[in-house]
Short mmCIF file of C-alpha atoms in Angstrom, two decimals:
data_model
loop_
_atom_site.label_atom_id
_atom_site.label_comp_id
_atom_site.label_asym_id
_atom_site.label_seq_id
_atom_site.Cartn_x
_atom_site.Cartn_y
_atom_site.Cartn_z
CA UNK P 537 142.11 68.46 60.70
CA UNK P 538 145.24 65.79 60.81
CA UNK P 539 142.84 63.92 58.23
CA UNK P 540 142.61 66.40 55.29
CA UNK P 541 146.08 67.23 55.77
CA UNK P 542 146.95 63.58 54.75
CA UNK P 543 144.41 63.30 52.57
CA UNK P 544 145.69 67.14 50.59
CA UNK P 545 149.40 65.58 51.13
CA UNK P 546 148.19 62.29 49.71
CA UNK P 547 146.58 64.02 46.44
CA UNK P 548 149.87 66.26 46.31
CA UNK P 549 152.07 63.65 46.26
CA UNK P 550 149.89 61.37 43.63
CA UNK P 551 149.74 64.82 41.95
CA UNK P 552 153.64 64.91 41.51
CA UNK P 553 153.98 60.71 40.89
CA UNK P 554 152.07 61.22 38.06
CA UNK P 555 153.74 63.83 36.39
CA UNK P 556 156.83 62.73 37.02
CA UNK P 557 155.48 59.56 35.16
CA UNK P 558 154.55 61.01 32.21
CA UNK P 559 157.45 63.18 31.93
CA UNK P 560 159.78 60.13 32.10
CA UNK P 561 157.96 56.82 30.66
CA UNK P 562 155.61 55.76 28.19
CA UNK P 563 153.28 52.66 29.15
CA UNK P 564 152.63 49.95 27.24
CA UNK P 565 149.68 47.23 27.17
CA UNK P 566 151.01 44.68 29.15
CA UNK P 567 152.15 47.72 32.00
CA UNK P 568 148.44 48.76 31.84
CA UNK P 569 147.18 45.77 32.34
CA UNK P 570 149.16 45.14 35.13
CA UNK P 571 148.88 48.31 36.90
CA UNK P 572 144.95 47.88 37.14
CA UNK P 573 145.14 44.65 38.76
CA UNK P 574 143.61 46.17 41.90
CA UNK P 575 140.63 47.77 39.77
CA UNK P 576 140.34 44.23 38.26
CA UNK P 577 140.30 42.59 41.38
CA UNK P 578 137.57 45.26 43.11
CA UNK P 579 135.20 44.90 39.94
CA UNK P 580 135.53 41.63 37.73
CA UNK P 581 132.27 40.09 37.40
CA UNK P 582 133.55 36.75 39.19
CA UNK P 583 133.38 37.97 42.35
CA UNK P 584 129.59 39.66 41.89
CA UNK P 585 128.09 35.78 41.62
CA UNK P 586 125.29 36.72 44.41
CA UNK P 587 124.46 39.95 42.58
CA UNK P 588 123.08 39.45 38.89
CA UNK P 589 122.20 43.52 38.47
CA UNK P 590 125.74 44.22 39.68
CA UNK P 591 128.03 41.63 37.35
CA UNK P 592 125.63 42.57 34.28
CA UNK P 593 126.72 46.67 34.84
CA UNK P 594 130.71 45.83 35.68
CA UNK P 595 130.65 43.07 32.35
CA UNK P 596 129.25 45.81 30.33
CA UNK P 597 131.25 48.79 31.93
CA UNK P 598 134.51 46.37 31.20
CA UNK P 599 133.79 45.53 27.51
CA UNK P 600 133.48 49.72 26.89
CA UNK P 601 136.45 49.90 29.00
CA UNK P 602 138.52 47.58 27.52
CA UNK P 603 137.69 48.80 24.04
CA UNK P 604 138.63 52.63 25.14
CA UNK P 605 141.93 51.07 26.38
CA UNK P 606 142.43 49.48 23.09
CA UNK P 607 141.70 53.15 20.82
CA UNK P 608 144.40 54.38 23.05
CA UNK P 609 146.71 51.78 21.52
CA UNK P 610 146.21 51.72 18.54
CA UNK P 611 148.76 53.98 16.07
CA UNK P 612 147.41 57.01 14.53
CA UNK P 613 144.22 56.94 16.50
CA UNK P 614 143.14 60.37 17.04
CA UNK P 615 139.17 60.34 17.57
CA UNK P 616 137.83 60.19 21.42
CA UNK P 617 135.41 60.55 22.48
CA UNK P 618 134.41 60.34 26.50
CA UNK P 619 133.26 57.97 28.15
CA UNK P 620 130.83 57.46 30.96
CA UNK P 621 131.60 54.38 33.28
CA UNK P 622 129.57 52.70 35.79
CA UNK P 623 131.43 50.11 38.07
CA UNK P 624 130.23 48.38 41.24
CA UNK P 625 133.49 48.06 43.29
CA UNK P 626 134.20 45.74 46.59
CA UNK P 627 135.38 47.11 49.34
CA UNK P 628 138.15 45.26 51.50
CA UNK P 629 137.75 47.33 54.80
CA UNK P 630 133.91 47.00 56.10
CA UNK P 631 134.84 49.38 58.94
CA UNK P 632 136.88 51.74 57.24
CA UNK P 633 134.96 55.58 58.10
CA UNK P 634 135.26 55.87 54.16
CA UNK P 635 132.73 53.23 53.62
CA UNK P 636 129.31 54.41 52.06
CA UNK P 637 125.79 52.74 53.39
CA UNK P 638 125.04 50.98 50.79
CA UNK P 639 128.54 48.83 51.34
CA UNK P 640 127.18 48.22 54.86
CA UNK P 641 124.19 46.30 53.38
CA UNK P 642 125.60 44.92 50.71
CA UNK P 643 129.96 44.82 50.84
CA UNK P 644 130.41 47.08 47.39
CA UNK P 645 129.93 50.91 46.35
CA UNK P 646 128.67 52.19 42.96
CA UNK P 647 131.51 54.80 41.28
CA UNK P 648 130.76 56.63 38.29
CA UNK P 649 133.63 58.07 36.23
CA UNK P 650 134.17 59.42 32.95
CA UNK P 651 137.13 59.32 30.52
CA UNK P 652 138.55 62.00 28.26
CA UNK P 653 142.65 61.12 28.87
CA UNK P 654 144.21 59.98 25.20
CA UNK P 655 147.42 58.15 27.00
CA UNK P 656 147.23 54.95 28.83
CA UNK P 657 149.20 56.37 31.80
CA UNK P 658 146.50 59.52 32.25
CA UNK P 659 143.84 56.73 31.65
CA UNK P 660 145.16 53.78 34.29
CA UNK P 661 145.55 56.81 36.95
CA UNK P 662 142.15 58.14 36.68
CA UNK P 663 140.47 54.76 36.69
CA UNK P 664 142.72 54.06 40.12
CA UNK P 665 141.81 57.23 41.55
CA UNK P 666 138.05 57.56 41.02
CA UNK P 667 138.15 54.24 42.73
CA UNK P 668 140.12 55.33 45.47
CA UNK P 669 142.56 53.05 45.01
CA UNK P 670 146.14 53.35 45.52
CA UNK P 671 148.58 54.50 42.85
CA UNK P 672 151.58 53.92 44.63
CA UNK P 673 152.64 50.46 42.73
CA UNK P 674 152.64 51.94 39.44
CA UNK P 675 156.02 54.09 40.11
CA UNK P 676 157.13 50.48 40.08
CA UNK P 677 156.42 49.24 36.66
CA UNK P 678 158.82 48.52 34.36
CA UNK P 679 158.55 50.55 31.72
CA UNK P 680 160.84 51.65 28.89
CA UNK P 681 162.76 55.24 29.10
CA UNK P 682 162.50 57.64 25.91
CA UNK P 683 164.99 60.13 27.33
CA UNK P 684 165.73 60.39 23.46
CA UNK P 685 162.25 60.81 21.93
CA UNK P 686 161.38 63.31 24.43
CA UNK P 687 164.59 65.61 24.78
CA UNK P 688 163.38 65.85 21.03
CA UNK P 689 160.45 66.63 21.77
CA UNK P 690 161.22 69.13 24.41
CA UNK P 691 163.27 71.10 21.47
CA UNK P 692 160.54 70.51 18.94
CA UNK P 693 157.30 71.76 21.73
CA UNK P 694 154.89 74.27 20.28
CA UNK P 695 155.50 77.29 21.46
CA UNK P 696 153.01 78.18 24.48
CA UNK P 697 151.39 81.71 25.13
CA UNK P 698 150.51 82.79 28.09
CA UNK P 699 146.55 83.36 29.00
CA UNK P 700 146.77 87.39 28.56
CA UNK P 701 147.91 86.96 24.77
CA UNK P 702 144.58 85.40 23.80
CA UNK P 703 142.91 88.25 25.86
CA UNK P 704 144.72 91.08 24.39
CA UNK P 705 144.45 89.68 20.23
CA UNK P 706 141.25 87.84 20.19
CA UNK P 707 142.60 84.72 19.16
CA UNK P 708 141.16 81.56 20.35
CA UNK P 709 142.63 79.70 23.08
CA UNK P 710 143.41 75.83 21.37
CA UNK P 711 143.84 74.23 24.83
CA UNK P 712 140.53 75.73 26.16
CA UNK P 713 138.97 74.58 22.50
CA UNK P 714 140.49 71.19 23.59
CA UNK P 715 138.78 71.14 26.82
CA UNK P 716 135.48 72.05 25.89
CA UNK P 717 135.57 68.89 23.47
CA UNK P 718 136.19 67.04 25.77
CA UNK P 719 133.60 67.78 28.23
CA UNK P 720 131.00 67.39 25.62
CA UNK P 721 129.05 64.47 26.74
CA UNK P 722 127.93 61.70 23.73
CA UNK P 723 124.42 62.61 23.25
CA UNK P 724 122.13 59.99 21.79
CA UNK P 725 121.90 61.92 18.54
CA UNK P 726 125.40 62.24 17.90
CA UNK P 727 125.82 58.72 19.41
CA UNK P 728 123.20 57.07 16.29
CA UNK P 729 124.92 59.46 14.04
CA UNK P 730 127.63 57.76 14.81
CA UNK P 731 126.33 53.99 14.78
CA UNK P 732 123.12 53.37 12.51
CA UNK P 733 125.25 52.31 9.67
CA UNK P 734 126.99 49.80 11.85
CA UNK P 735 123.87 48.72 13.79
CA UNK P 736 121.77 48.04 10.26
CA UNK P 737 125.11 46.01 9.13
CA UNK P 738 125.05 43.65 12.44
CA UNK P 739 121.36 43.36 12.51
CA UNK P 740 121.42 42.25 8.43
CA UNK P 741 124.14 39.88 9.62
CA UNK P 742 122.47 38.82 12.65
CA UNK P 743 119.05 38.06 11.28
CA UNK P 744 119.61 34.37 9.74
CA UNK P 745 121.44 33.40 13.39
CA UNK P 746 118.18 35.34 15.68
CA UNK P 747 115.84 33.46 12.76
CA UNK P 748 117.44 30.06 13.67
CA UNK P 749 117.40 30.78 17.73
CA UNK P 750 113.72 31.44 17.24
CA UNK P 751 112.93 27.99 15.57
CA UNK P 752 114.97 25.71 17.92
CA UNK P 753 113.09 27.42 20.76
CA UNK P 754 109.83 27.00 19.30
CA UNK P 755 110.58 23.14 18.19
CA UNK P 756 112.16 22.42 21.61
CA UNK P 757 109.47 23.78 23.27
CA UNK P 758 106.94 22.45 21.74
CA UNK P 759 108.42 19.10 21.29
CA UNK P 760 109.11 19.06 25.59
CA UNK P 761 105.84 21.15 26.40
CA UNK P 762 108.06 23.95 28.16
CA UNK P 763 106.34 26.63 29.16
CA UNK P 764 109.44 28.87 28.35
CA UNK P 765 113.53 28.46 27.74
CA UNK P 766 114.98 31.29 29.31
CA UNK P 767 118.82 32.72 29.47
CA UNK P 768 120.19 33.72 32.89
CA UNK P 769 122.86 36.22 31.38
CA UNK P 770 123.92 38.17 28.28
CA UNK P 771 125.04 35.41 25.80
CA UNK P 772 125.24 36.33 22.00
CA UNK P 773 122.78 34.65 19.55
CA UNK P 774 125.94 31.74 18.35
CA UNK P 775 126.20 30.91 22.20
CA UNK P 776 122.69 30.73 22.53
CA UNK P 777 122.02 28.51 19.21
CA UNK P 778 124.89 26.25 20.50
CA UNK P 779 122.98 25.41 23.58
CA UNK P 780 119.82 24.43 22.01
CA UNK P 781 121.84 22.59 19.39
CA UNK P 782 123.20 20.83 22.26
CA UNK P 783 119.14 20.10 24.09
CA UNK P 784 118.36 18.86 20.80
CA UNK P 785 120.79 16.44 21.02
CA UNK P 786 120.15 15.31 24.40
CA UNK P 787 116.32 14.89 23.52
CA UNK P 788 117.10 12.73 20.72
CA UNK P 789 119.81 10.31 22.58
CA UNK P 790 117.35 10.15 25.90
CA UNK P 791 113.52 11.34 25.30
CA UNK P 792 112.63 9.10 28.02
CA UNK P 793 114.25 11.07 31.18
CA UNK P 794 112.39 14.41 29.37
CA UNK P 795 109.08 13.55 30.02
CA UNK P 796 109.63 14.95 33.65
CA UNK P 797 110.03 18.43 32.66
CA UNK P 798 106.77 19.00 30.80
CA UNK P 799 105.20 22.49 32.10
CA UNK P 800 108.31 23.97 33.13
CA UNK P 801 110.40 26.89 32.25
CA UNK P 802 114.37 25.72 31.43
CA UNK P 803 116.80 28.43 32.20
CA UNK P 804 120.33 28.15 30.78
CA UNK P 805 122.82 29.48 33.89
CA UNK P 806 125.93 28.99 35.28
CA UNK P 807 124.90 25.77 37.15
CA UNK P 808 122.52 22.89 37.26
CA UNK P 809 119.49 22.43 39.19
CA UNK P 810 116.41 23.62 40.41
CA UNK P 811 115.79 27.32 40.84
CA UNK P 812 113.29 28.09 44.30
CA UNK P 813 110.84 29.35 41.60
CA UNK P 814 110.82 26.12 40.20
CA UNK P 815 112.29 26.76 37.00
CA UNK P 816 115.12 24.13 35.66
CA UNK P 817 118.70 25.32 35.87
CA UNK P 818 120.87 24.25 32.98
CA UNK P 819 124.65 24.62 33.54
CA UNK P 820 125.89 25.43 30.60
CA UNK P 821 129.49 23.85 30.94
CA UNK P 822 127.85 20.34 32.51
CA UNK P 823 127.76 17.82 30.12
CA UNK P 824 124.55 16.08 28.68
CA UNK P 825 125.08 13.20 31.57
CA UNK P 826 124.90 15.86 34.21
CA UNK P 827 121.64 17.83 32.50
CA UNK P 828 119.95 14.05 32.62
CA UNK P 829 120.70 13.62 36.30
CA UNK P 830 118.74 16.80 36.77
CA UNK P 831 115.83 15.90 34.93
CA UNK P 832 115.46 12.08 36.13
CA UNK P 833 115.84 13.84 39.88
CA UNK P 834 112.93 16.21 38.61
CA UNK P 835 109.79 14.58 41.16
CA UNK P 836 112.41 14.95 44.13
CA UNK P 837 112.64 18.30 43.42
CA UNK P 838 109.27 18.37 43.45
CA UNK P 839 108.71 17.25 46.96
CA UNK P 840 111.43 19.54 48.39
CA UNK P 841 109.29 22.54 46.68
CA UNK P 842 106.10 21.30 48.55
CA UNK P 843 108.39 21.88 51.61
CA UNK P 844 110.11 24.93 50.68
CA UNK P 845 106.16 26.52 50.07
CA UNK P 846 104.99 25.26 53.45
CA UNK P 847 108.14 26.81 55.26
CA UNK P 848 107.04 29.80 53.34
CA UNK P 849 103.74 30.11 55.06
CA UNK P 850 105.06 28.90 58.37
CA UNK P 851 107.28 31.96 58.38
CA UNK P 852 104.52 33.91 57.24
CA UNK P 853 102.13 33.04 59.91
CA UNK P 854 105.02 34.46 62.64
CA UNK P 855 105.58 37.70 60.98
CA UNK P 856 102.00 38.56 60.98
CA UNK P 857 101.11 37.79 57.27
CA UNK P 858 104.00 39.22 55.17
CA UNK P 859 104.54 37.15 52.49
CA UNK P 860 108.30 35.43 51.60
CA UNK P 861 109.02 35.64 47.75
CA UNK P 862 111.67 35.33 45.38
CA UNK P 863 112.44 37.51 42.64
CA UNK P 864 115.36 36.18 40.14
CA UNK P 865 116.17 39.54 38.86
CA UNK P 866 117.07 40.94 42.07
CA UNK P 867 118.68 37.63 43.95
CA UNK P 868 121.29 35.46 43.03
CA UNK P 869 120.22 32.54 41.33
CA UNK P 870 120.14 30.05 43.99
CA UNK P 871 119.33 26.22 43.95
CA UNK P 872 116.47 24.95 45.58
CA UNK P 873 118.66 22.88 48.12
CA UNK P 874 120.29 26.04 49.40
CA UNK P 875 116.91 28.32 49.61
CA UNK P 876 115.19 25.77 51.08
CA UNK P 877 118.32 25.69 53.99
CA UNK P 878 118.28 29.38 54.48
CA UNK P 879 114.29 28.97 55.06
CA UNK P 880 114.70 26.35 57.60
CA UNK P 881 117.58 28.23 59.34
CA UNK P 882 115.38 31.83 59.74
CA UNK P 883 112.29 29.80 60.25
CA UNK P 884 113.95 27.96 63.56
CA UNK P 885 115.26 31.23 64.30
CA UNK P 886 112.02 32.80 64.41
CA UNK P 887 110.10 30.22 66.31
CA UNK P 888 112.64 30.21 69.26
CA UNK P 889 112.10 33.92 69.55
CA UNK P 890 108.31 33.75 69.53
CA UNK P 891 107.89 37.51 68.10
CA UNK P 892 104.54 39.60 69.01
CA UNK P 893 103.51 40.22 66.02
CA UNK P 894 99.69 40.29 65.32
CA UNK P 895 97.63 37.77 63.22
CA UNK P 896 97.88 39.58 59.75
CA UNK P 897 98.90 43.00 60.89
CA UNK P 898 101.32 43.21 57.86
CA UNK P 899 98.89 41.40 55.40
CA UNK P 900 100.26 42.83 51.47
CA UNK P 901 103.69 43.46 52.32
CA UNK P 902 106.48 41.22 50.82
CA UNK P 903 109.85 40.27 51.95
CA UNK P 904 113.15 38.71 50.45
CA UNK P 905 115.67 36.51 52.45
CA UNK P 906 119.60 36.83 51.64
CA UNK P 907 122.22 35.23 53.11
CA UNK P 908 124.72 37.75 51.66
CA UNK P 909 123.39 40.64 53.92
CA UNK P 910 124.47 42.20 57.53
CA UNK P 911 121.17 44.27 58.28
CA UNK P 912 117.40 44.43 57.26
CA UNK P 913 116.47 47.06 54.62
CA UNK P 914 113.47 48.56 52.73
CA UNK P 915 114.03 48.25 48.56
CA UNK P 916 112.48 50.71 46.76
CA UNK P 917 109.92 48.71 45.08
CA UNK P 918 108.03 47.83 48.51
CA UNK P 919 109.29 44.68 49.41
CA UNK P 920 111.73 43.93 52.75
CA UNK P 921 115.18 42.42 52.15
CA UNK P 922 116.27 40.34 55.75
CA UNK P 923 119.22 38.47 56.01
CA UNK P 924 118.87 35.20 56.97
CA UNK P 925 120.92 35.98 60.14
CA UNK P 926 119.05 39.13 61.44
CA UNK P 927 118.65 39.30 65.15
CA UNK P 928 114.68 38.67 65.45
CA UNK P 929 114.23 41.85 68.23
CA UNK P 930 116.10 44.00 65.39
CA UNK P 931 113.65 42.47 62.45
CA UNK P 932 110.39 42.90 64.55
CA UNK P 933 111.30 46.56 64.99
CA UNK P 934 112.70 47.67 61.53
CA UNK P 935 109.43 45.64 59.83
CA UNK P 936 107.68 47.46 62.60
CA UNK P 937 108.68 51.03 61.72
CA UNK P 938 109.07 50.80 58.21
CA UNK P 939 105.91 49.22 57.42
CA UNK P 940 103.75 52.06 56.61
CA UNK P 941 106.53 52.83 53.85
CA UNK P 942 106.42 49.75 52.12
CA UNK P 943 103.02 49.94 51.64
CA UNK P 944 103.67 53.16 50.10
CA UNK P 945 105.93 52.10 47.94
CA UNK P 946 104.29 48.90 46.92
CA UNK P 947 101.35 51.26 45.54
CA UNK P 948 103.75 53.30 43.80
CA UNK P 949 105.49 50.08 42.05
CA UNK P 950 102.43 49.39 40.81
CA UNK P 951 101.42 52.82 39.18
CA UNK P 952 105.11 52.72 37.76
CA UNK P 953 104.75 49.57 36.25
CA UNK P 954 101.57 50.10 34.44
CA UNK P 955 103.30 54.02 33.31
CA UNK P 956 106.52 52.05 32.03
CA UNK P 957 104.26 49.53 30.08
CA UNK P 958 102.67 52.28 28.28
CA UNK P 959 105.55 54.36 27.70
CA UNK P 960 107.35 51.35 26.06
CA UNK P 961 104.66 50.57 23.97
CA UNK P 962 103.87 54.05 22.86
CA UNK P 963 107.78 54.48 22.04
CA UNK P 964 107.70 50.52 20.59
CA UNK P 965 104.86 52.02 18.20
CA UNK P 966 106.39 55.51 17.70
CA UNK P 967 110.06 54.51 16.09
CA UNK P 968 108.66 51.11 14.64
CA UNK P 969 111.01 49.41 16.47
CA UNK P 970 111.29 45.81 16.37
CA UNK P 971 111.49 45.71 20.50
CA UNK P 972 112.22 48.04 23.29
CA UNK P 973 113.59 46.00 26.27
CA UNK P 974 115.65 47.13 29.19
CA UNK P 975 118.68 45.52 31.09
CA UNK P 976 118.19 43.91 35.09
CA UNK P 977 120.57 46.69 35.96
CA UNK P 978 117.91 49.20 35.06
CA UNK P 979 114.99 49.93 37.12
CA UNK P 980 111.55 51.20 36.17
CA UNK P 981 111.91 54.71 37.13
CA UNK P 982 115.27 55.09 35.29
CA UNK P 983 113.20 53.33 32.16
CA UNK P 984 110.35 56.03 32.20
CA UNK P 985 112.43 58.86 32.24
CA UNK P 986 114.54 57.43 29.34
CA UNK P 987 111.04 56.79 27.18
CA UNK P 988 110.04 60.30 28.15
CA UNK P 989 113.17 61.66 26.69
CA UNK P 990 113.07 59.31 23.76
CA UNK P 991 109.07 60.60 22.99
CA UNK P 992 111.05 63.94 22.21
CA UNK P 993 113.00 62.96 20.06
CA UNK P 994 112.57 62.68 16.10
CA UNK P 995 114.55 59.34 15.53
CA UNK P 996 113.81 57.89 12.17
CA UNK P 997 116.93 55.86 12.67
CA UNK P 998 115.42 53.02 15.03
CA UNK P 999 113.03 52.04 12.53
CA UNK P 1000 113.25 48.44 12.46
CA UNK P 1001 115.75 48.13 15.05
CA UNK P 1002 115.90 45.86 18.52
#
C-alpha cells in the first residue's frame, strides 16, 4: 500500500515538474541532449558488445530517434508523424523488485514507446519516463526564460470552449481532431506513400556503388579462393567498398601471407582474429600489419580449433549427447582464444562433478555456452543457453526437466524455417523485388507473419526494390 502511494506521489509530482517546465522554459538542443544522458547511457550500442540482436535494434531505434529529435528543431516544421520505438535498456539494480525476467538472464529489459509530442521538453520527458528513469535532473537545466514571449502569448491564446459547447452546436472538437491524428499509427501504405519517390532516388544513386561492392567481392574472392566475405554489422555500401579497397591493397603488397586463408569465409568486425566457427575476423580499424599477423598465425589457429572441437565432444559425452554449438547471430562474436577458455573452464567444471546423465539420453538437442549469463534457459528455437558458470546440480536438473520442450521446439524451428523460406520467396516473386531479407533482431515467427500480411497487400511500389 506504502508502495503505490509513492509511486501515485512520484507520478504527481513528475506530473506538476513538467508542467511547470513547459509553462516557464523552452529547451534547446544542447539541453536535450543533455537531459537524456541517462537514456544514452542505459541504451547506446557500446555497451550491448556481447549482444549483436540487441545493439543492431538500439542503433536503429537511435538513428529514428535522433532524426524525430531533429524535425522537432527545425523552424516551421509542422508534419509528425508518430513514432514507434524499440530500445533494449540496462538495468543498474539486478535486485531491484522492478526488474523483469528477462533482465535476470540477461542484465537489460526491452521498452517499447511511441512518440506523438511536437516540443523537445514533452519529447525528452516521455522518452525518460517510459524508461523509468528519473526526471528529477532536468528541473536543473539551464535553460533560457521567455517570460516575454509567453505573457504574449497568454494574451494572444485561442479562446477555449468548454466540452458541452461542442455537444450542444455540433461543431467538431479541434483538440479531439488533434488527438485522433495522433494516435493514427504509420501504416505501411501510407508509410510507401510517403517514401517510394525517395527510395527509387537512393537506389538510382546507390546502384553504381552496390555494382562496384559486387565486383571487388567477386575478384577478391576469387583471386584468395574465399568461400565467402561477410560483414558483421550494418555498414553502408562506401564503408563497405572502402574495406575491400583496402584487402586489395594488402593482397597486392603481401600475396604470400594470403595463401593461408584459402577456403575460408573473411568477416569484417570490430576486431581481429579467429571466430570459434572458424571464420577470419577482420578488424576494421587494425591496420594492414595487424590483418597480416592474423593470416601468417592462420595454421595455429588451426590447431587450437582441433582442440576447441575435441572439448566439444568431451563435454558432449558428459551431458549425455547434447551437442555444444555456436550460432553468430545469436552470440557475441567471440575469438577463438576466448571460446576455447570458456570450454575448458565448463568442461573441468563438469568432470569434477561427474553428472548422471545417461549415454545419449539427450541425443538431438543443442546447447549454447555464455559467459554473460547468471542462470540456464530454454531459447525458443530449441537449443539450451548455459552460462559457463552454472552450478552443475542446477544444469543437470533444468536440462533434465526441460528436455522434452526443446525437442518440441527444435521440430517446430524446423517447420518454421522451411514456412519462412517459402513465404519469402513467394513474396520475393510476388512484388518483383530485387531481395527480401530480414534483420538479426528479427526472428522467424515475427518474419512469417510480416510476409503473410505483405501477401495481402497490392504493392506495385516494391517492384524492383531491395
Amino acid at each position: 500500500m506504502f508502495c503505490c502511494s509513492r509511486a501515485v506521489k512520484r507520478l504527481y509530482l513528475e506530473k506538476i515538474l513538467s508542467q511547470h517546465i513547459l509553462q516557464s522554459r523552452s529547451l534547446s538542443g544542447a539541453d536535450a541532449i543533455n537531459a537524456l544522458r541517462p537514456f544514452y547511457f542505459a541504451v547506446h550500442p557500446d555497451f550491448f558488445g556481447q549482444h549483436p540482436k540487441e545493439r543492431e535494434v538500439n542503433e536503429n531505434s537511435l538513428k529514428r530517434l535522433n532524426g524525430y529529435l531533429e524535425n522537432l528543431q527545425k523552424p516551421g516544421f509542422r508534419s509528425f508523424k508518430p513514432t514507434r520505438l524499440t530500445f533494449y535498456v540496462r538495468e543498474s539494480e539486478p535486485n531491484s523488485c522492478n526488474a523483469q525476467e528477462s533482465f535476470s538472464a540477461s542484465g537489460f529489459r526491452a521498452v517499447t514507446f511511441t512518440l506523438r509530442t511536437r516540443d523537445l521538453l514533452s519529447t525528452v520527458l516521455d522518452i525518460l519516463n517510459s524508461c523509468s528513469l528519473s526526471t528529477e535532473h532536468v528541473r536543473s537545466l539551464n535553460v533560457n526564460s521567455q517570460p516575454h514571449k509567453e505573457a504574449k502569448a497568454v494574451q494572444n491564446r485561442p479562446i477555449k470552449w468548454d466540452k458541452t459547447y461542442y455537444s450542444f452546436t455540433g461543431f467538431k472538437d479541434p483538440e479531439e481532431e488533434l488527438e485522433q491524428a495522433q494516435r493514427v499509427e504509420t501504416t505501411l501504405i501510407s508509410w510507401l506513400d510517403d517514401n517510394e519517390a525517395n527510395a527509387e532516388k537512393k537506389l538510382k544513386k546507390s546502384l553504381p556503388l552496390r555494382e562496384e561492392l559486387e565486383r571487388l567481392k567477386f575478384e577478391l574472392s576469387h583471386q584468395l579462393q574465399l568461400s565467402d566475405i561477410r560483414w558483421q554489422r550494418s555498414w553502408g555500401i562506401a564503408h563497405r567498398c572502402s574495406q575491400l579497397h583496402s584487402l586489395g591493397r594488402l593482397v597486392q603488397q603481401r600475396p604470400e601471407v594470403l595463401g593461408n586463408v584459402k577456403g575460408h569465409t573473411l568477416i569484417f568486425t570490430d576486431r581481429s582474429g579467429m571466430s570459434p566457427a572458424g571464420h577470419v575476423m577482420l578488424g576494421t580499424m587494425d591496420v594492414h600489419h595487424q590483418w597480416t599477423k592474423i593470416f601468417e598465425r592462420l595454421p595455429n589457429y588451426y590447431k587450437l580449433q582441433k582442440r576447441m572441437l575435441f572439448l566439444e565432444d568431451r563435454i558432449s559425452l558428459l551431458l549425455g549427447g547434447i551437442r555444444v554449438i555456436y550460432i553468430e547471430e545469436l552470440q557475441p562474436l567471440l575469438t577463438l582464444e576466448e571460446y576455447y577458455d570458456n570450454l575448458d573452464s565448463f568442461y573441468n567444471k563438469l568432470l569434477d562433478s561427474r553428472l548422471p546423465f545417461h549415454p545419449r539420453s539427450l541425443r538431438g538437442l543443442q546447447m549454447i555456452l555464455e559467459s554473460d549469463r547468471y542462470a540456464p534457459s530454454l531459447h525458443e528455437l530449441g537449443h539450451f543457453m548455459i552460462p559457463t558458470t552454472c552450478d552443475p546440480a542446477t544444469l543437470q536438473w533444468f536440462i533434465i526437466a526441460k528436455a522434452q520442450e526443446a525437442r518440441e521446439n527444435l521440430k517446430r524451428k524446423e517447420e518454421m524455417m522451411l514456412t519462412e523460406k517459402e513465404l519469402i520467396t513467394t513474396s520475393t516473386e510476388k512484388f518483383s523485388l530485387d531481395r527480401l531479407y530480414k534483420e538479426p533482431s528479427i526472428s522467424s515467427a515475427q518474419m512469417i507473419e510480416c510476409c503473410k500480411r505483405l501477401l495481402q497487400e497490392s504493392l506495385p511500389y516494391l517492384q524492383e526494390l531491395i
